[in-house]
Amino acid sequence: MNNMNLFSIRVLILSAFVFAFTFCDLNATEEVKLTSDSTDTGDRFCCSVSISGDYIIIGADCDENDGRNHAGSAYIFFRGDDGWTEQAKLTAIEIGEFDKFGNSVSIDGNYAIVGAYYWYEGQAYIFERNEDGWGEPQELEAMSNHGPEYFGCSVSINGNYAIVGAYRDRDRQDDPITGSASIFVRGEDQWTVQELLTSSDAEQYDNFGYSVSISGDYAIIGAKGNDDDGSVSGSAYIFVRDGENWIEQVKLTASDAAEGDYFGISVFIDGEYAIVGADCNDDGGFNSGSAYIFTLEDDEWVEQTKLTANDASSGDHFGISVSIDEEYATVGSAYTDDNGVQSGSVYIFVRENDEWFQLQELNASDAREGDLFGRSISIDDGRVVVGAVEGDHGEVEDTGAAYFFQDLNERPVIETEIEDVNIDEDPEPRRVEIAVLDEIFIDANEENADSLMFSVCDSIPVELNLSIDDENILFFEPDSNFNLADGIEIQVFATDTEDSFVSESFNLSINPINDYPRNFDLLAPENGYDQIDREDFEKTFEWTEAENVVPDTISYSFIL
């Protein structure tokens, strides 16, 4: 461990009780850029991405597949001992011009699903990996009575279930265009449609099915065009499986929903957590964007938090893509200008004790104007893949590129707790040492030997004189007669050079003690005589009590 480690200390004062928590293991570091030699300008490689274990699937919906303009394709990458390599290029025989195969993709284990849609058309295909690679696809047939319009615009697969969105679907020719989503289940030999899902309050142009995600017995479906809280304020619906039936469990809207938010433009569900993007929310400026996390509590889905970027600005479209995996959430903001106009960014959030905190902002190492980094995103087991749909491949511009990030840097480690401090006021010696921080925190990543930084926030009483010396000893030297009878909580953060940090807290109390009166002055008698009447005594002497919470009792004696 580096002996020159520094420590980051921030202090919070809380009123009631003491608790401690630690932050994230994830601090993503760029590892590799994924491209394909078969891509060309305008292919939109990475318009969609998905990661599962050591496999990544990438859609390129404008690829000129076998000379078919905008027919589209999808690519499978595999990570082996030699890193990431392109394993397969997926297509389907039935795909024609402008079918946009690869517009939506999802992968889970040995199965991958690819959506392809165009005006009044749409298909979805499931591929299975076997000993010989990725076999011929099975085309999924929708259950819709009319259309299916834009069937395949969104897809998701998990375990034995898959879901396909069709946001311009309708039951009959003259019915409103409301949208739908189809659930498919895997049997022994093939996938079959199980149920067609529609919303219970469907309205014209709701865009139900624009985004979909499935996890276990739950499916979430975005309807970005819903008008409940103003034109295109948006909504999302969660369905739960009961045997072979899928039942609408709840309709989700934002607690601060507003016209034009497009809540539901992106959705993702993982276990008991769901995230919904609203890329046109205006909290940080016009179309700055936001995302909302919902959690399942006592069989009810409740909004847990609203996420925004700490550097939000107009036109960022934060929330245009979202993904969630256990305690980590990722949000794409493809139109940020950090590295040029619309270069794009991705934000990683971590959950601790039902609260979500922004952990890191990701950017491509070779970012440039117009890349749209973050237009697609996926996270699995602490590994993140990000699509830059207008990124470059070598000298070929605007082909699209993917960036893989992995947890290479681990957070600092708490070796031992900081013990509570309880002393009387005016201690001797005046300096009170609390802890040697080198013994509390250590750098977990010994190979990188990250330095830990320290600071003390100014929210604590200045009379405490809390500080850290050159040997990383946390101590305080309280002013005379200063006490903290009710105690305060002090929370300590250790932060490494990659901004990954942990925290430890302790309680500090300084007990008041009784003092003698400090000032005692004899005043001249008002009557001009040397004698002082007993009843005038209190008018003759004045005193100042010691400044503590225990009242001093003053008594007097006379020599007559």
XYZ file of C-alpha atoms in Angstrom:
560
model
C 0.000 0.000 0.000
C 1.226 3.501 -0.798
C 2.478 5.124 2.383
C 1.618 8.531 0.987
C -2.138 7.830 1.006
C -4.413 10.750 1.712
C -7.964 10.541 2.937
C -11.196 12.270 2.043
C -13.285 13.306 5.030
C -16.664 14.931 4.899
C -18.729 15.573 7.990
C -22.489 15.423 8.411
C -24.321 16.386 11.596
C -27.467 14.345 12.227
C -29.888 14.828 15.066
C -31.186 11.459 16.164
C -29.054 8.366 15.697
C -25.854 7.003 14.317
C -25.506 4.765 11.271
C -22.751 3.857 8.847
C -22.805 2.830 5.208
C -20.338 2.127 2.441
C -20.440 2.977 -1.220
C -19.987 1.118 -4.464
C -17.630 -1.477 -5.777
C -18.121 -0.248 -9.327
C -15.915 2.421 -10.810
C -15.918 1.740 -14.504
C -12.765 2.191 -16.553
C -12.718 2.070 -20.337
C -11.230 -1.192 -21.534
C -11.900 -1.668 -25.252
C -13.592 -0.134 -28.277
C -15.643 -2.573 -30.361
C -16.050 -2.087 -34.112
C -16.501 -4.303 -37.151
C -14.468 -4.232 -40.336
C -17.631 -4.874 -42.328
C -19.303 -1.635 -41.271
C -19.472 1.490 -43.383
C -20.519 5.096 -42.979
C -24.157 5.383 -41.965
C -24.599 1.761 -40.841
C -25.714 2.904 -37.360
C -23.620 0.185 -35.748
C -24.588 0.303 -32.053
C -28.052 1.745 -32.557
C -28.886 -0.982 -30.014
C -26.702 -2.997 -27.637
C -27.119 -5.693 -24.995
C -24.662 -7.592 -22.794
C -24.999 -10.943 -21.022
C -21.922 -12.457 -19.392
C -19.163 -12.732 -21.998
C -21.458 -11.965 -24.939
C -22.474 -8.656 -26.477
C -24.959 -8.178 -29.286
C -24.866 -4.999 -31.359
C -27.468 -3.851 -33.863
C -26.638 -2.018 -37.108
C -30.044 -1.293 -38.591
C -28.854 0.639 -41.653
C -26.273 -1.884 -42.804
C -26.523 -2.593 -46.559
C -26.806 -6.301 -46.031
C -25.981 -8.072 -49.313
C -26.672 -4.879 -51.186
C -30.088 -4.380 -49.608
C -30.240 -0.747 -48.565
C -30.946 -0.306 -44.835
C -31.736 -3.991 -44.488
C -29.700 -4.109 -41.293
C -27.711 -6.698 -39.363
C -26.546 -7.592 -35.865
C -23.148 -8.607 -34.527
C -22.200 -10.972 -31.719
C -18.976 -10.301 -29.812
C -17.443 -12.819 -27.413
C -14.851 -12.232 -24.728
C -12.306 -15.034 -24.446
C -8.744 -15.295 -23.203
C -7.613 -12.899 -25.925
C -10.260 -10.298 -25.213
C -13.277 -9.331 -27.263
C -13.624 -10.708 -30.790
C -16.390 -10.591 -33.366
C -17.973 -14.050 -33.313
C -20.876 -13.799 -35.752
C -22.846 -11.478 -37.994
C -26.569 -12.200 -37.756
C -29.067 -11.711 -40.569
C -32.311 -13.284 -41.771
C -33.152 -14.495 -45.273
C -36.501 -12.708 -45.284
C -34.992 -9.302 -44.583
C -35.427 -6.775 -47.382
C -34.570 -3.144 -48.020
C -35.407 -0.728 -45.202
C -36.437 -3.520 -42.835
C -33.906 -2.172 -40.302
C -32.971 -5.530 -38.827
C -31.020 -4.783 -35.634
C -32.968 -1.699 -34.643
C -33.562 -3.482 -31.320
C -31.551 -6.320 -29.757
C -31.372 -8.259 -26.503
C -29.317 -11.227 -25.295
C -29.582 -13.569 -22.338
C -27.454 -16.690 -22.018
C -27.675 -18.807 -25.167
C -30.475 -16.797 -26.757
C -30.522 -13.505 -28.633
C -33.473 -11.641 -30.085
C -33.351 -9.094 -32.909
C -36.128 -6.766 -34.016
C -36.672 -5.501 -37.552
C -39.411 -3.081 -38.459
C -40.448 -0.670 -41.143
C -43.650 1.183 -42.030
C -46.658 -1.107 -41.431
C -44.281 -4.039 -41.239
C -42.239 -5.734 -38.585
C -40.497 -8.926 -37.599
C -38.527 -10.298 -34.690
C -36.095 -13.219 -34.711
C -34.633 -15.405 -31.977
C -31.192 -16.963 -32.405
C -29.872 -19.838 -30.317
C -26.190 -20.491 -29.640
C -25.062 -24.092 -29.931
C -21.797 -25.989 -30.414
C -21.565 -24.759 -33.997
C -22.201 -21.110 -33.175
C -25.398 -19.151 -33.667
C -27.920 -21.166 -35.635
C -30.673 -20.193 -38.041
C -33.201 -17.821 -36.511
C -36.799 -18.514 -35.637
C -39.137 -15.785 -36.825
C -41.685 -14.770 -34.227
C -45.282 -14.348 -35.299
C -47.340 -11.666 -33.608
C -50.841 -12.195 -32.249
C -52.126 -8.832 -33.440
C -55.397 -8.724 -35.384
C -54.246 -5.873 -37.585
C -50.725 -5.026 -38.575
C -48.495 -5.739 -36.769
C -47.421 -2.117 -37.154
C -43.820 -1.540 -36.072
C -43.700 -4.997 -34.525
C -40.059 -5.442 -33.466
C -39.428 -1.794 -32.662
C -38.391 -2.987 -29.185
C -37.372 -6.406 -27.875
C -36.197 -8.013 -24.644
C -35.399 -11.570 -23.585
C -34.883 -13.143 -20.181
C -34.893 -16.832 -19.356
C -37.783 -18.588 -21.061
C -39.654 -15.414 -21.977
C -39.306 -12.724 -24.615
C -41.306 -9.595 -25.313
C -41.688 -7.675 -28.569
C -43.182 -4.188 -28.857
C -45.368 -2.859 -31.689
C -46.126 0.731 -30.800
C -48.374 1.486 -33.804
C -50.523 -1.616 -33.479
C -54.321 -1.610 -33.261
C -56.985 -4.276 -32.990
C -58.953 -3.403 -36.120
C -58.567 -1.160 -39.143
C -60.713 1.642 -37.762
C -59.495 1.391 -34.164
C -57.119 3.962 -32.636
C -53.404 3.356 -33.089
C -52.489 2.614 -29.471
C -49.729 -0.007 -29.566
C -49.204 -3.476 -28.138
C -46.577 -5.917 -26.927
C -46.417 -9.673 -27.450
C -45.098 -12.181 -24.909
C -43.344 -15.293 -26.233
C -42.449 -18.414 -24.257
C -39.805 -21.014 -25.057
C -40.980 -24.595 -25.459
C -38.965 -27.727 -26.167
C -38.379 -26.927 -29.828
C -39.534 -23.396 -30.481
C -40.818 -20.106 -29.157
C -44.559 -19.510 -29.267
C -46.672 -16.442 -28.576
C -48.317 -16.587 -25.165
C -50.249 -13.356 -24.865
C -50.848 -10.010 -26.546
C -50.585 -7.153 -24.061
C -52.395 -3.837 -24.346
C -53.017 -1.128 -21.775
C -56.285 -0.919 -19.881
C -56.698 2.782 -20.744
C -55.338 2.786 -24.290
C -55.683 5.999 -26.280
C -54.737 7.081 -29.785
C -50.984 7.449 -30.312
C -50.015 6.361 -26.798
C -47.055 4.520 -28.349
C -47.567 1.621 -25.973
C -44.730 -0.802 -26.785
C -42.212 1.821 -27.891
C -39.876 0.381 -25.269
C -40.039 -2.986 -23.488
C -38.106 -5.023 -20.949
C -38.729 -8.350 -19.220
C -37.239 -9.900 -16.077
C -38.549 -13.069 -14.458
C -42.298 -12.732 -13.934
C -42.393 -9.000 -14.674
C -42.532 -7.022 -17.899
C -42.455 -3.250 -18.309
C -43.770 -1.462 -21.375
C -43.236 2.201 -22.197
C -45.939 4.435 -23.672
C -44.121 7.690 -24.306
C -47.088 9.256 -26.112
C -49.572 8.945 -23.239
C -51.279 12.258 -22.393
C -52.412 11.770 -18.778
C -50.378 14.721 -17.496
C -50.278 16.759 -20.676
C -49.496 16.029 -24.292
C -46.880 13.251 -24.588
C -46.137 13.383 -20.861
C -45.763 9.609 -21.097
C -46.323 6.552 -18.936
C -45.205 2.947 -18.473
C -47.037 -0.229 -17.507
C -45.843 -3.199 -15.473
C -47.373 -6.622 -16.082
C -46.926 -9.644 -13.822
C -47.194 -13.258 -14.897
C -49.810 -15.447 -13.204
C -49.444 -18.932 -14.646
C -49.875 -18.542 -18.392
C -51.535 -15.134 -18.073
C -49.948 -11.684 -17.869
C -51.886 -9.205 -15.753
C -51.504 -5.431 -15.793
C -50.253 -4.641 -12.296
C -49.706 -0.896 -12.351
C -49.484 2.135 -14.567
C -46.419 4.241 -13.802
C -46.193 7.986 -14.251
C -43.675 10.460 -12.901
C -44.469 12.203 -9.623
C -43.698 15.511 -11.347
C -45.016 14.576 -14.792
C -45.354 17.404 -17.294
C -46.294 17.964 -20.887
C -43.671 16.865 -23.394
C -41.548 14.758 -21.002
C -41.742 11.529 -23.064
C -41.683 9.437 -19.886
C -41.362 5.860 -21.149
C -39.086 6.525 -24.105
C -36.802 3.947 -22.494
C -37.498 1.301 -19.850
C -35.650 -1.518 -18.117
C -36.579 -3.899 -15.321
C -34.389 -6.117 -13.156
C -35.954 -8.047 -10.299
C -37.716 -5.611 -7.968
C -36.314 -2.471 -9.612
C -37.422 -0.700 -12.764
C -36.069 2.422 -14.440
C -37.919 4.682 -16.865
C -36.364 7.413 -18.978
C -37.972 10.804 -19.678
C -35.438 12.377 -22.015
C -37.429 15.579 -22.615
C -37.947 16.509 -18.964
C -36.901 20.128 -18.395
C -35.527 20.134 -14.829
C -31.998 21.047 -15.938
C -33.088 23.084 -18.945
C -35.193 22.423 -22.023
C -35.006 18.695 -22.892
C -32.247 18.126 -20.333
C -33.901 14.832 -19.389
C -34.340 12.652 -16.324
C -34.953 9.046 -15.278
C -37.079 7.524 -12.540
C -36.436 4.417 -10.469
C -39.345 2.380 -9.113
C -39.149 -0.443 -6.594
C -41.541 -3.198 -5.578
C -42.693 -2.826 -1.968
C -45.410 -5.066 -0.524
C -46.625 -5.983 -4.020
C -46.830 -2.321 -5.034
C -44.501 -0.420 -7.335
C -43.502 2.938 -5.860
C -41.284 5.703 -7.189
C -38.031 5.568 -5.246
C -36.078 8.413 -6.778
C -35.669 10.730 -9.724
C -32.263 10.747 -11.390
C -30.721 13.729 -13.132
C -27.166 14.486 -14.187
C -25.117 16.648 -11.847
C -24.094 18.746 -14.865
C -27.441 18.733 -16.659
C -28.045 21.297 -19.389
C -30.520 21.985 -22.156
C -30.716 19.465 -24.966
C -28.780 16.664 -23.227
C -31.660 14.144 -23.490
C -30.564 12.342 -20.330
C -32.715 9.205 -20.171
C -32.814 8.431 -23.885
C -31.430 5.024 -22.892
C -31.486 3.265 -19.518
C -30.394 -0.011 -17.962
C -30.363 -1.348 -14.403
C -28.636 -4.303 -12.767
C -28.929 -4.942 -9.038
C -27.566 -1.840 -7.247
C -26.303 -0.076 -10.385
C -28.233 2.027 -12.874
C -26.901 3.492 -16.110
C -28.464 6.373 -18.025
C -27.503 7.514 -21.507
C -27.328 11.211 -22.353
C -26.370 11.076 -26.007
C -26.537 14.795 -26.754
C -24.196 16.259 -24.130
C -21.456 18.542 -25.370
C -18.564 17.581 -23.086
C -16.294 16.660 -25.997
C -17.983 18.573 -28.782
C -21.570 19.174 -29.785
C -23.615 15.993 -29.238
C -20.567 13.932 -28.322
C -22.614 12.217 -25.607
C -22.172 10.837 -22.096
C -23.328 8.022 -19.831
C -23.960 8.309 -16.098
C -23.604 5.505 -13.556
C -25.624 5.575 -10.337
C -25.306 3.339 -7.286
C -27.916 2.421 -4.695
C -27.151 2.544 -0.982
C -29.805 2.120 1.703
C -32.685 2.986 -0.674
C -30.892 6.089 -1.924
C -29.259 6.525 -5.334
C -26.080 8.512 -5.880
C -24.298 9.502 -9.070
C -21.082 7.538 -9.156
C -19.403 8.447 -12.401
C -19.803 10.042 -15.808
C -18.454 7.994 -18.709
C -17.091 9.407 -21.946
C -15.296 7.780 -24.840
C -11.525 8.230 -24.803
C -11.644 9.259 -28.466
C -14.879 11.226 -28.179
C -15.670 13.773 -30.842
C -18.509 15.981 -32.012
C -21.629 14.158 -33.140
C -20.759 10.658 -31.834
C -24.013 10.302 -29.843
C -22.199 8.217 -27.235
C -24.902 6.826 -24.941
C -27.615 6.418 -27.566
C -27.756 2.773 -26.466
C -26.590 1.197 -23.235
C -26.608 -2.081 -21.311
C -25.192 -3.231 -17.970
C -24.675 -6.729 -16.611
C -22.740 -7.773 -13.500
C -20.888 -4.472 -13.218
C -19.866 -4.427 -16.884
C -21.184 -1.742 -19.190
C -21.435 -1.530 -22.974
C -22.229 1.835 -24.564
C -23.179 2.533 -28.155
C -21.961 5.631 -30.009
C -24.171 5.352 -33.065
C -22.180 7.932 -35.048
C -18.738 6.918 -33.809
C -15.823 6.200 -36.128
C -14.021 3.007 -37.127
C -10.473 3.957 -37.986
C -10.525 6.316 -40.945
C -14.170 5.518 -41.720
C -16.425 8.105 -40.130
C -19.912 7.699 -38.698
C -20.009 3.917 -38.809
C -20.860 3.558 -35.154
C -18.789 2.087 -32.340
C -19.295 0.361 -28.994
C -17.302 0.920 -25.821
C -16.909 -1.704 -23.132
C -16.279 -0.629 -19.546
C -15.409 -2.893 -16.649
C -14.863 -2.648 -12.917
C -11.074 -2.408 -12.905
C -10.839 -0.108 -9.925
C -12.254 -1.283 -6.602
C -13.388 1.086 -3.925
C -11.246 1.681 -0.837
C -11.753 -0.805 2.000
C -12.787 -0.101 5.593
C -10.417 -2.168 7.746
C -11.942 -1.258 11.114
C -14.616 0.974 12.628
C -14.007 4.412 14.066
C -14.916 4.234 17.748
C -17.363 6.701 19.265
C -15.889 9.526 21.353
C -17.410 10.634 24.678
C -15.409 13.049 26.869
C -15.918 15.934 29.282
C -15.437 19.522 28.204
C -12.035 21.174 28.581
C -10.068 17.900 28.249
C -6.456 17.674 29.341
C -4.478 17.500 27.185
C -6.547 19.705 24.914
C -5.766 17.705 21.730
C -7.949 14.591 21.432
C -6.939 12.018 18.817
C -9.848 10.095 17.241
C -8.284 7.676 14.761
C -5.265 6.972 12.578
C -6.907 6.992 9.159
C -4.248 4.751 7.614
C -5.557 2.051 9.939
C -9.230 2.717 9.099
C -9.088 2.833 5.285
C -6.813 1.116 2.801
C -6.570 1.191 -0.969
C -8.109 -2.033 -2.307
C -6.394 -1.751 -5.662
C -2.829 -2.368 -4.555
C -1.584 -2.885 -8.125
C -2.585 0.649 -9.075
C -1.652 2.007 -5.634
C -4.249 4.753 -5.844
C -3.807 7.689 -3.494
C -6.672 8.507 -1.175
C -7.564 12.163 -0.742
C -8.868 14.007 2.332
C -10.869 17.093 3.151
C -13.049 18.275 6.013
C -16.301 19.990 5.197
C -17.170 23.162 7.076
C -20.584 22.088 8.398
C -19.239 21.169 11.838
C -18.948 23.671 14.724
C -15.769 25.688 14.322
C -15.254 25.490 18.107
C -14.544 21.776 17.706
C -11.417 22.483 15.639
C -11.534 19.131 13.854
C -8.514 18.499 11.667
C -6.069 15.951 10.198
C -2.349 16.173 10.752
C 0.512 15.196 8.439
C 0.444 11.630 9.760
C -3.230 11.227 8.793
C -4.429 11.358 12.399
C -7.951 12.689 12.806
C -8.119 14.869 15.943
C -9.852 17.851 17.513
C -8.903 20.600 20.012
C -12.143 22.086 21.387
C -12.365 25.670 22.611
C -12.670 26.277 26.329
C -16.118 25.606 27.775
C -17.325 24.155 24.419
C -19.603 21.152 24.717
C -21.833 18.919 22.582
C -24.245 17.548 25.151
C -26.529 15.960 22.540
C -23.665 14.633 20.445
C -23.155 14.819 16.700
C -22.496 12.249 14.013
C -19.355 12.667 11.968
C -19.217 10.784 8.674
C -15.846 10.091 7.115
C -15.295 9.437 3.392
C -12.164 7.942 1.833
C -11.934 8.710 -1.891
C -9.459 7.388 -4.449
C -8.215 9.052 -7.616
C -11.081 7.567 -9.635
C -13.674 9.154 -7.311
C -14.695 5.794 -5.859
C -15.260 6.130 -2.141
C -16.485 4.541 1.069
C -17.734 6.042 4.285
C -17.525 5.325 7.979
C -19.212 7.292 10.764
C -18.900 7.751 14.512
C -20.623 9.708 17.251
C -18.865 12.449 19.194
C -20.169 13.841 22.513
C -18.611 16.454 24.816
C -20.226 16.519 28.247
C -20.721 19.898 29.986
C -19.271 20.386 33.462
C -20.049 23.019 36.146
C -17.763 26.066 36.503
C -17.228 28.763 39.093
C -18.683 32.192 38.259
C -16.041 33.910 36.178
C -16.676 37.597 36.897
C -17.451 39.041 40.309
C -17.354 42.831 40.615
C -17.928 45.045 43.691
C -19.939 48.137 42.849
C -20.095 51.389 44.769
C -23.156 51.557 47.083
C -25.953 53.629 45.655
C -26.575 55.384 49.002
C -23.022 56.649 49.214
C -22.299 54.844 52.470
C -19.787 52.116 53.170
C -22.481 49.955 54.773
C -24.582 47.735 52.508
C -28.052 46.636 53.493
C -28.702 42.941 53.043
C -31.817 43.644 50.968
C -29.722 45.767 48.604
C -27.082 43.092 48.231
C -28.294 41.751 44.889
C -28.283 45.281 43.511
C -24.734 45.827 44.643
C -22.998 42.803 43.124
C -23.308 41.524 39.553
C -21.843 38.350 38.052
C -21.636 36.389 34.798
C -22.377 32.681 34.896
C -20.134 30.173 33.151
C -21.321 29.354 29.628
C -22.591 25.817 29.889
C -25.919 24.092 30.094
C -25.694 23.444 33.875
C -26.958 26.524 35.758
C -24.512 27.810 38.386
C -25.818 28.385 41.895
C -24.371 31.548 43.486
C -24.069 31.777 47.300
C -22.623 34.613 49.404
C -21.118 35.048 52.881
C -20.305 38.197 54.900
C -17.793 39.069 57.581
C -19.463 41.658 59.760
